[in-house]
Amino acid sequence: MGHDFDALYAAHFTSLTAQLYAYLGDRQEAQDVTQEAFCRALARWRDVSAYDDPVAWVRRVAWNLATSHFRRLKVAAAFRRRHREEQVPAPSPDRVALFAALRTLSPQPRQAVVLHYLADQSVADIAVSMQVSTGTVKSWLHRARTALAGQLQPAPDAEEARDA
């Protein structure tokens, strides 16, 4: 059984990949599609090996996979055309400083801060989602605020800047 499959694979993998490469225009995708078709043949080898032309079955599966790949690409392209990403402005210096300061926190307090202050979740909701007590969340938030306050200085307003 395995020997027949191995022979079929050795005899046809390269030529089928070349056909699909010409169709898809992407060598890696052609190899992936061909490999997937042969994997499906191996999974059904008892039935496939009984066909008059097993490679025809593998070829049909490979071409179906390639066609599905093109359909997915067309759908994705249509989606991108309809939903063009807006230009997002660069983050402000304050944002950059905040993100840098957040990275200094350990993971759990950082997650609690993000959920509470950026996602507007309550302490109780955070406790449930992180599977800890509300007291633990409050403690994390307090320690995180203290740590962040030491790293983040308020921006001087225009009057203070002139006086300096």
Backbone as ProteinMPNN parsed JSONL, in Angstrom:
{"seq_chain_A": "MGHDFDALYAAHFTSLTAQLYAYLGDRQEAQDVTQEAFCRALARWRDVSAYDDPVAWVRRVAWNLATSHFRRLKVAAAFRRRHREEQVPAPSPDRVALFAALRTLSPQPRQAVVLHYLADQSVADIAVSMQVSTGTVKSWLHRARTALAGQLQPAPDAEEARDA", "coords_chain_A": {"N_chain_A": [[0.831, -1.196, 0.0], [1.761, 1.417, 0.993], [3.988, 1.591, -0.607], [2.989, 1.811, -3.231], [1.697, 4.283, -3.049], [3.895, 5.911, -2.442], [5.315, 5.671, -4.827], [3.523, 6.845, -6.649], [3.494, 9.444, -5.612], [6.214, 10.21, -5.899], [6.434, 10.103, -8.665], [4.675, 12.057, -9.605], [4.505, 14.42, -8.075], [6.258, 16.636, -8.613], [5.598, 17.429, -11.276], [2.879, 18.047, -11.024], [3.021, 20.089, -9.151], [4.387, 21.99, -10.683], [2.463, 22.545, -12.663], [0.459, 23.719, -11.094], [1.862, 25.855, -10.07], [2.21, 27.409, -12.335], [-0.433, 28.109, -12.701], [-1.217, 29.335, -10.253], [0.824, 31.161, -9.743], [2.459, 31.334, -7.577], [4.962, 29.798, -6.034], [5.305, 28.59, -3.469], [2.662, 28.379, -2.546], [1.664, 26.681, -4.518], [3.148, 24.363, -3.983], [2.174, 23.832, -1.408], [-0.565, 23.362, -1.914], [-0.411, 21.132, -3.609], [0.823, 19.317, -1.891], [-1.171, 19.112, 0.079], [-3.206, 17.899, -1.429], [-2.033, 15.403, -1.976], [-1.818, 14.485, 0.659], [-4.507, 14.176, 1.312], [-5.111, 12.159, -0.475], [-3.549, 10.091, 0.553], [-4.811, 9.705, 3.011], [-7.141, 8.534, 2.145], [-6.31, 6.324, 0.831], [-6.914, 3.596, 0.455], [-9.311, 3.6, -1.012], [-8.672, 5.39, -3.129], [-6.49, 4.174, -4.371], [-7.686, 2.133, -5.718], [-8.847, 3.243, -7.921], [-8.95, 3.684, -11.51], [-7.158, 5.589, -12.431], [-5.333, 6.902, -10.234], [-3.786, 9.245, -9.984], [-5.24, 11.115, -11.375], [-7.331, 11.633, -9.666], [-5.937, 12.839, -7.539], [-4.941, 15.064, -8.902], [-7.352, 16.397, -9.554], [-8.286, 17.039, -6.982], [-6.2, 18.73, -6.167], [-6.423, 20.824, -8.042], [-8.982, 21.722, -7.401], [-8.48, 22.667, -4.814], [-6.693, 24.727, -5.44], [-8.358, 26.401, -6.933], [-10.191, 27.086, -4.948], [-8.471, 28.523, -3.348], [-7.998, 30.764, -4.992], [-10.59, 31.82, -5.006], [-10.871, 32.568, -2.313], [-8.903, 34.549, -2.235], [-10.039, 36.438, -3.996], [-12.37, 37.148, -2.604], [-11.22, 38.243, -0.311], [-9.82, 40.389, -1.461], [-11.947, 41.902, -2.473], [-13.178, 42.576, -0.084], [-11.157, 44.149, 1.079], [-11.148, 46.269, -0.743], [-13.651, 47.405, -0.279], [-13.49, 48.059, 2.381], [-11.414, 49.951, 3.071], [-8.555, 50.65, 4.906], [-8.389, 53.281, 7.137], [-6.168, 56.048, 7.237], [-4.138, 55.978, 9.939], [-3.214, 58.131, 12.439], [0.095, 58.799, 13.661], [1.115, 57.666, 16.895], [0.783, 59.845, 19.708], [3.388, 61.638, 21.517], [2.832, 61.368, 24.24], [1.293, 59.031, 24.298], [3.162, 57.162, 23.371], [4.995, 57.277, 25.468], [3.339, 56.339, 27.522], [2.8, 53.676, 26.668], [5.388, 52.651, 26.745], [5.909, 52.871, 29.469], [3.927, 51.153, 30.458], [4.925, 48.713, 29.571], [6.866, 48.217, 31.437], [5.621, 47.189, 33.604], [4.679, 44.183, 35.359], [3.134, 41.267, 33.834], [0.404, 40.64, 34.812], [-0.529, 42.909, 36.434], [-0.268, 44.824, 34.38], [-2.138, 43.893, 32.501], [-4.461, 44.231, 34.012], [-4.502, 47.051, 34.293], [-4.764, 47.856, 31.609], [-7.235, 46.674, 30.95], [-8.91, 47.991, 32.788], [-8.519, 50.824, 32.483], [-8.261, 51.334, 29.736], [-10.05, 49.648, 28.425], [-12.276, 50.101, 29.851], [-13.346, 48.372, 31.846], [-14.938, 47.094, 34.769], [-13.676, 46.672, 38.147], [-14.683, 44.335, 39.267], [-15.43, 42.868, 36.968], [-12.935, 42.518, 35.785], [-11.697, 40.962, 37.734], [-13.191, 38.606, 37.546], [-12.636, 37.809, 34.869], [-9.88, 37.445, 35.016], [-9.68, 35.584, 36.921], [-9.236, 36.041, 39.703], [-9.362, 37.568, 43.0], [-11.355, 40.515, 43.789], [-9.978, 42.186, 45.451], [-7.323, 41.582, 44.845], [-7.153, 42.582, 42.243], [-7.607, 45.317, 42.768], [-5.343, 45.847, 44.29], [-3.304, 45.37, 42.39], [-3.926, 47.419, 40.566], [-3.518, 49.697, 42.156], [-0.751, 49.51, 42.802], [0.27, 49.572, 40.218], [-0.547, 52.111, 39.314], [0.975, 53.692, 41.032], [3.579, 52.985, 40.224], [3.496, 53.786, 37.539], [3.026, 56.521, 37.809], [5.443, 57.42, 38.751], [6.964, 57.225, 36.489], [5.747, 58.637, 34.472], [5.502, 61.902, 33.633], [3.555, 64.814, 33.984], [2.726, 66.742, 31.118], [4.185, 69.893, 30.632], [2.199, 72.829, 30.791], [1.534, 75.532, 28.519], [1.932, 78.019, 29.835], [3.585, 77.384, 32.021], [5.82, 76.55, 30.63], [6.673, 78.926, 29.446], [7.364, 80.423, 31.67], [9.567, 79.111, 32.607]], "CA_chain_A": [[0.0, 0.0, 0.0], [2.61, 2.588, 1.099], [4.909, 1.629, -1.741], [2.26, 2.344, -4.385], [1.508, 5.714, -2.823], [5.21, 6.547, -2.577], [5.648, 5.719, -6.257], [2.651, 7.864, -7.233], [3.982, 10.739, -5.135], [7.509, 10.485, -6.54], [6.268, 10.261, -10.111], [3.771, 13.134, -10.027], [4.519, 15.632, -7.246], [6.944, 17.748, -9.276], [4.858, 17.924, -12.444], [1.641, 18.663, -10.556], [3.409, 21.365, -8.546], [4.713, 22.912, -11.778], [1.196, 22.97, -13.267], [-0.229, 24.622, -10.178], [2.673, 27.07, -9.983], [1.855, 28.201, -13.514], [-1.801, 28.582, -12.496], [-1.318, 30.204, -9.085], [1.841, 32.198, -9.751], [3.116, 31.351, -6.265], [5.569, 28.47, -5.891], [5.022, 28.034, -2.144], [1.243, 28.003, -2.515], [1.532, 25.503, -5.385], [3.663, 23.216, -3.231], [1.241, 23.559, -0.314], [-1.786, 22.781, -2.479], [-0.07, 19.787, -4.083], [1.049, 18.5, -0.695], [-2.479, 18.852, 0.686], [-3.908, 16.924, -2.272], [-1.439, 14.089, -1.718], [-2.202, 14.088, 2.023], [-5.886, 13.688, 1.24], [-5.063, 10.864, -1.164], [-3.014, 9.101, 1.492], [-5.844, 9.435, 4.012], [-8.178, 7.71, 1.507], [-5.555, 5.527, -0.124], [-7.587, 2.328, 0.163], [-10.257, 3.858, -2.107], [-8.011, 6.064, -4.25], [-5.607, 3.232, -5.076], [-8.511, 1.245, -6.537], [-9.272, 3.949, -9.127], [-8.171, 3.392, -12.716], [-6.09, 6.584, -12.551], [-5.288, 7.619, -8.953], [-3.225, 10.591, -10.105], [-6.313, 12.0, -11.841], [-8.041, 12.041, -8.447], [-5.059, 13.784, -6.839], [-4.91, 16.287, -9.705], [-8.638, 17.075, -9.398], [-8.301, 17.621, -5.635], [-5.247, 19.845, -6.16], [-7.002, 21.939, -8.796], [-10.088, 22.254, -6.592], [-7.872, 23.454, -3.738], [-6.145, 25.945, -6.046], [-9.505, 27.249, -7.272], [-10.683, 27.62, -3.671], [-7.492, 29.538, -2.937], [-8.29, 31.97, -5.773], [-11.857, 32.391, -4.532], [-10.594, 33.256, -1.051], [-8.17, 35.776, -2.559], [-10.981, 37.39, -4.583], [-13.229, 37.636, -1.527], [-10.396, 39.115, 0.533], [-9.54, 41.621, -2.213], [-13.189, 42.678, -2.5], [-13.353, 43.114, 1.264], [-10.186, 45.236, 1.255], [-11.582, 47.417, -1.546], [-14.807, 48.022, 0.374], [-13.152, 48.484, 3.742], [-10.039, 50.467, 3.086], [-8.125, 51.098, 6.222], [-8.14, 54.711, 7.209], [-4.837, 56.403, 7.702], [-4.128, 56.158, 11.378], [-2.11, 59.025, 12.771], [1.125, 58.259, 14.547], [0.759, 57.916, 18.294], [1.352, 61.064, 20.291], [4.489, 61.347, 22.445], [2.264, 60.897, 25.506], [0.912, 57.621, 24.097], [4.398, 56.379, 23.292], [5.513, 57.204, 26.837], [2.452, 55.459, 28.283], [3.036, 52.287, 26.273], [6.707, 52.265, 27.258], [5.761, 52.686, 30.914], [3.137, 49.935, 30.676], [5.78, 47.54, 29.352], [7.7, 47.965, 32.612], [4.813, 46.471, 34.596], [4.581, 42.74, 35.14], [1.977, 41.0, 32.965], [-0.941, 40.703, 35.391], [-0.936, 44.301, 36.67], [-0.4, 45.513, 33.088], [-3.424, 43.499, 31.935], [-5.507, 44.874, 34.81], [-4.522, 48.474, 33.934], [-5.312, 47.985, 30.257], [-8.666, 46.363, 30.984], [-9.651, 48.974, 33.578], [-8.438, 52.203, 31.991], [-8.396, 51.448, 28.281], [-11.241, 48.921, 27.986], [-13.367, 50.536, 30.737], [-13.966, 47.274, 32.587], [-14.989, 47.29, 36.215], [-12.778, 45.821, 38.935], [-15.338, 43.028, 39.398], [-15.323, 42.16, 35.687], [-11.535, 42.124, 35.61], [-11.452, 39.855, 38.662], [-13.791, 37.395, 36.971], [-11.926, 37.383, 33.664], [-8.519, 37.022, 35.352], [-9.845, 34.525, 37.922], [-8.632, 36.457, 40.97], [-10.311, 38.332, 43.808], [-11.394, 41.948, 43.499], [-8.898, 42.787, 46.23], [-6.081, 41.422, 44.083], [-7.207, 43.54, 41.133], [-7.413, 46.652, 43.338], [-3.932, 45.943, 44.672], [-2.54, 45.522, 41.145], [-4.176, 48.747, 40.009], [-2.863, 50.685, 43.022], [0.702, 49.417, 42.592], [0.57, 49.992, 38.846], [-0.678, 53.576, 39.26], [2.148, 54.248, 41.713], [4.746, 52.785, 39.353], [3.347, 54.611, 36.338], [3.148, 57.934, 38.186], [6.865, 57.72, 38.854], [7.576, 57.236, 35.158], [5.056, 59.565, 33.57], [5.422, 63.268, 34.145], [2.577, 65.58, 33.207], [3.308, 67.674, 30.15], [4.024, 71.275, 31.108], [1.323, 73.615, 29.923], [2.227, 76.619, 27.824], [2.328, 79.054, 30.776], [4.74, 76.901, 32.772], [6.96, 76.5, 29.721], [7.149, 80.297, 29.254], [7.966, 80.888, 32.92], [10.811, 78.391, 32.884]], "C_chain_A": [[0.869, 1.251, 0.0], [3.523, 2.732, -0.096], [4.224, 2.21, -2.974], [2.048, 3.851, -4.248], [2.824, 6.451, -3.012], [5.6, 6.693, -4.044], [4.812, 6.789, -6.964], [3.151, 9.262, -6.868], [5.265, 11.131, -5.864], [7.346, 10.788, -8.027], [5.517, 11.54, -10.489], [3.842, 14.424, -9.218], [5.108, 16.823, -7.997], [6.136, 18.302, -10.442], [3.552, 18.596, -12.024], [1.931, 20.018, -9.897], [3.71, 22.399, -9.623], [3.44, 23.427, -12.447], [0.506, 24.014, -12.385], [0.545, 25.924, -9.971], [2.34, 27.988, -11.159], [0.466, 28.818, -13.343], [-1.87, 29.627, -11.381], [-0.334, 31.375, -9.11], [2.604, 32.31, -8.446], [3.639, 29.945, -5.992], [5.215, 27.831, -4.543], [3.569, 27.575, -2.047], [1.006, 26.766, -3.373], [2.03, 24.252, -4.667], [2.713, 22.832, -2.105], [-0.021, 22.863, -0.815], [-1.524, 21.348, -2.941], [0.12, 18.85, -2.901], [-0.274, 18.14, -0.03], [-3.26, 17.818, -0.119], [-3.35, 15.52, -2.044], [-1.755, 13.598, -0.304], [-3.625, 13.531, 2.046], [-5.946, 12.337, 0.534], [-4.57, 9.78, -0.218], [-4.056, 8.724, 2.535], [-6.939, 8.521, 3.464], [-7.55, 6.685, 0.564], [-6.233, 4.208, -0.474], [-8.562, 2.495, -1.001], [-9.55, 4.413, -3.34], [-7.162, 5.087, -5.049], [-6.39, 2.28, -5.976], [-9.0, 1.929, -7.822], [-8.389, 3.553, -10.304], [-6.966, 4.321, -12.829], [-6.022, 7.406, -11.255], [-4.727, 9.039, -9.064], [-4.269, 11.578, -10.617], [-7.114, 12.511, -10.642], [-7.219, 13.09, -7.697], [-5.04, 15.119, -7.583], [-6.207, 17.078, -9.522], [-8.711, 17.746, -8.029], [-7.385, 18.844, -5.586], [-5.818, 21.055, -6.894], [-8.189, 22.547, -8.052], [-9.551, 23.129, -5.458], [-7.324, 24.776, -4.277], [-7.267, 26.919, -6.4], [-10.094, 27.872, -6.012], [-9.76, 28.717, -3.157], [-7.769, 30.847, -3.676], [-9.587, 32.629, -5.316], [-11.636, 33.166, -3.235], [-9.854, 34.568, -1.302], [-9.104, 36.842, -3.126], [-11.886, 37.986, -3.514], [-12.448, 38.602, -0.639], [-10.105, 40.437, -0.168], [-10.782, 42.506, -2.26], [-13.445, 43.314, -1.137], [-12.42, 44.302, 1.48], [-10.588, 46.473, 0.453], [-12.727, 48.16, -0.859], [-14.442, 48.643, 1.715], [-11.701, 48.937, 3.809], [-9.725, 51.004, 4.473], [-7.841, 52.593, 6.174], [-6.702, 54.931, 7.652], [-4.933, 56.679, 9.195], [-2.953, 57.068, 11.714], [-1.113, 58.336, 13.703], [0.727, 58.544, 15.991], [1.46, 59.177, 18.812], [2.521, 60.685, 21.203], [3.984, 60.844, 23.799], [1.89, 59.42, 25.425], [2.143, 56.726, 24.092], [4.98, 56.204, 24.688], [4.661, 56.271, 27.69], [2.712, 54.0, 27.946], [4.384, 51.796, 26.779], [6.626, 52.013, 28.76], [4.963, 51.421, 31.225], [3.987, 48.683, 30.517], [6.667, 47.239, 30.552], [6.939, 47.217, 33.703], [4.846, 44.978, 34.312], [3.249, 42.442, 34.45], [0.604, 41.162, 33.612], [-1.364, 42.13, 35.752], [-1.112, 45.09, 35.372], [-1.75, 45.18, 32.46], [-4.561, 44.179, 32.691], [-5.633, 46.356, 34.453], [-5.165, 48.669, 32.564], [-6.815, 47.732, 30.267], [-9.464, 47.451, 31.704], [-9.675, 50.348, 32.911], [-8.619, 52.349, 30.483], [-9.64, 50.74, 27.759], [-12.452, 49.227, 28.863], [-14.081, 49.392, 31.438], [-13.929, 47.582, 34.079], [-14.002, 46.348, 36.901], [-13.373, 44.419, 39.045], [-15.224, 42.22, 38.107], [-13.899, 41.681, 35.437], [-11.215, 40.93, 36.501], [-12.006, 38.546, 38.11], [-12.977, 36.909, 35.784], [-10.512, 36.897, 33.968], [-8.501, 35.945, 36.433], [-9.064, 34.811, 39.203], [-9.684, 37.238, 41.749], [-10.29, 39.806, 43.407], [-10.295, 42.674, 44.264], [-7.566, 42.707, 45.508], [-6.038, 42.424, 42.937], [-6.969, 44.95, 41.652], [-5.955, 46.87, 43.72], [-3.05, 46.148, 43.442], [-2.693, 46.931, 40.584], [-3.471, 49.828, 40.828], [-1.356, 50.691, 42.783], [1.088, 49.912, 41.194], [0.48, 51.506, 38.712], [0.531, 54.247, 39.903], [3.384, 54.147, 40.83], [4.676, 53.688, 38.127], [3.514, 56.098, 36.655], [4.61, 58.34, 38.299], [7.546, 57.84, 37.504], [6.983, 58.287, 34.23], [4.941, 60.926, 34.238], [4.375, 64.017, 33.33], [3.298, 66.558, 32.288], [3.13, 69.089, 30.674], [3.08, 72.029, 30.181], [2.086, 74.842, 29.432], [2.722, 77.694, 28.793], [3.566, 78.646, 31.557], [5.974, 76.902, 31.897], [7.537, 77.903, 29.504], [7.872, 80.809, 30.489], [9.323, 80.261, 33.167], [11.999, 78.969, 32.203]], "O_chain_A": [[0.738, 2.078, -0.902], [3.804, 3.841, -0.55], [4.819, 3.018, -3.686], [2.202, 4.6, -5.214], [2.869, 7.494, -3.664], [6.15, 7.717, -4.449], [5.333, 7.549, -7.78], [3.22, 10.149, -7.719], [5.386, 12.243, -6.379], [8.05, 11.638, -8.574], [5.708, 12.055, -11.591], [3.284, 15.436, -9.642], [4.515, 17.902, -8.012], [6.004, 19.518, -10.581], [3.163, 19.608, -12.607], [1.174, 20.973, -10.069], [3.327, 23.562, -9.489], [3.344, 24.613, -12.765], [0.036, 25.046, -12.864], [-0.052, 26.972, -9.726], [2.206, 29.2, -10.991], [0.225, 29.936, -13.798], [-2.5, 30.673, -11.539], [-0.615, 32.444, -8.569], [3.324, 33.286, -8.233], [2.864, 29.02, -5.75], [4.862, 26.652, -4.492], [3.288, 26.498, -1.521], [0.226, 25.893, -2.992], [1.397, 23.199, -4.74], [2.47, 21.649, -1.87], [-0.486, 21.894, -0.215], [-2.332, 20.455, -2.687], [-0.369, 17.72, -2.911], [-0.477, 16.996, 0.378], [-3.908, 16.948, 0.462], [-4.111, 14.559, -1.931], [-1.941, 12.398, -0.103], [-3.905, 12.538, 2.718], [-6.74, 11.473, 0.904], [-5.115, 8.676, -0.194], [-4.173, 7.555, 2.903], [-7.593, 7.811, 4.228], [-8.188, 6.235, -0.388], [-6.126, 3.753, -1.612], [-8.636, 1.634, -1.877], [-9.797, 3.964, -4.459], [-7.12, 5.164, -6.276], [-5.824, 1.687, -6.893], [-9.514, 1.257, -8.716], [-7.242, 3.143, -10.13], [-5.89, 3.908, -13.262], [-6.596, 8.493, -11.188], [-5.144, 9.932, -8.326], [-4.184, 12.769, -10.316], [-7.524, 13.672, -10.606], [-7.755, 14.114, -7.271], [-5.114, 16.181, -6.964], [-6.167, 18.297, -9.353], [-9.147, 18.893, -7.923], [-7.754, 19.876, -5.026], [-5.706, 22.184, -6.415], [-8.375, 23.764, -8.075], [-10.095, 24.196, -5.176], [-7.474, 25.821, -3.643], [-7.136, 28.125, -6.189], [-10.456, 29.048, -6.008], [-10.216, 29.716, -2.6], [-7.775, 31.916, -3.066], [-9.674, 33.855, -5.247], [-12.144, 34.275, -3.071], [-10.14, 35.579, -0.661], [-8.983, 38.018, -2.783], [-12.143, 39.19, -3.514], [-12.959, 39.656, -0.261], [-10.14, 41.493, 0.464], [-10.684, 43.723, -2.104], [-13.88, 44.462, -1.055], [-12.835, 45.337, 2.001], [-10.394, 47.599, 0.911], [-12.767, 49.39, -0.857], [-15.03, 49.644, 2.124], [-10.882, 48.359, 4.523], [-10.518, 51.704, 5.103], [-7.146, 53.088, 5.287], [-6.11, 54.106, 8.349], [-5.719, 57.516, 9.639], [-1.822, 56.798, 11.312], [-1.46, 57.407, 14.433], [0.076, 59.549, 16.272], [2.571, 59.513, 18.401], [2.63, 59.53, 21.616], [4.621, 60.002, 24.432], [2.135, 58.654, 26.357], [2.164, 55.671, 24.726], [5.408, 55.109, 25.052], [5.192, 55.5, 28.49], [2.831, 53.17, 28.848], [4.507, 50.645, 27.198], [7.208, 51.053, 29.264], [5.297, 50.696, 32.162], [3.799, 47.704, 31.24], [7.172, 46.123, 30.678], [7.548, 46.671, 34.623], [5.02, 44.556, 33.168], [2.338, 43.269, 34.477], [-0.282, 41.77, 33.01], [-2.475, 42.529, 35.401], [-2.006, 45.931, 35.274], [-2.434, 46.066, 31.948], [-5.519, 44.652, 32.078], [-6.746, 46.866, 34.324], [-6.011, 49.546, 32.387], [-7.579, 48.484, 29.664], [-10.568, 47.795, 31.281], [-10.734, 50.963, 32.788], [-9.086, 53.386, 30.013], [-10.226, 51.17, 26.765], [-13.532, 48.678, 28.647], [-15.299, 49.437, 31.608], [-13.015, 48.24, 34.577], [-13.555, 45.361, 36.317], [-12.652, 43.427, 38.93], [-14.95, 41.021, 38.149], [-13.683, 40.576, 34.939], [-10.54, 39.994, 36.073], [-11.358, 37.503, 38.2], [-12.659, 35.723, 35.696], [-9.993, 36.032, 33.263], [-7.438, 35.454, 36.814], [-8.339, 33.959, 39.717], [-10.76, 37.535, 41.23], [-9.346, 40.283, 42.777], [-9.744, 43.662, 43.779], [-6.771, 43.645, 45.551], [-5.004, 43.045, 42.688], [-6.211, 45.707, 41.047], [-5.401, 47.947, 43.5], [-2.157, 46.995, 43.447], [-1.715, 47.558, 40.177], [-2.896, 50.762, 40.268], [-0.756, 51.748, 42.587], [2.104, 50.585, 41.02], [1.331, 52.123, 38.071], [1.049, 55.24, 39.391], [4.144, 55.106, 40.701], [5.677, 54.283, 37.727], [4.079, 56.846, 35.857], [4.973, 59.472, 37.98], [8.589, 58.484, 37.385], [7.65, 58.765, 33.313], [4.335, 61.055, 35.302], [4.318, 63.866, 32.109], [4.337, 67.12, 32.636], [2.039, 69.451, 31.116], [3.144, 71.895, 28.959], [3.183, 75.128, 29.913], [3.814, 78.231, 28.606], [4.485, 79.444, 31.741], [7.066, 77.22, 32.368], [8.753, 78.058, 29.391], [8.861, 81.533, 30.386], [10.148, 80.838, 33.876], [13.108, 78.456, 32.354]]}, "name": "protein", "num_of_chains": 1, "seq": "MGHDFDALYAAHFTSLTAQLYAYLGDRQEAQDVTQEAFCRALARWRDVSAYDDPVAWVRRVAWNLATSHFRRLKVAAAFRRRHREEQVPAPSPDRVALFAALRTLSPQPRQAVVLHYLADQSVADIAVSMQVSTGTVKSWLHRARTALAGQLQPAPDAEEARDA"}
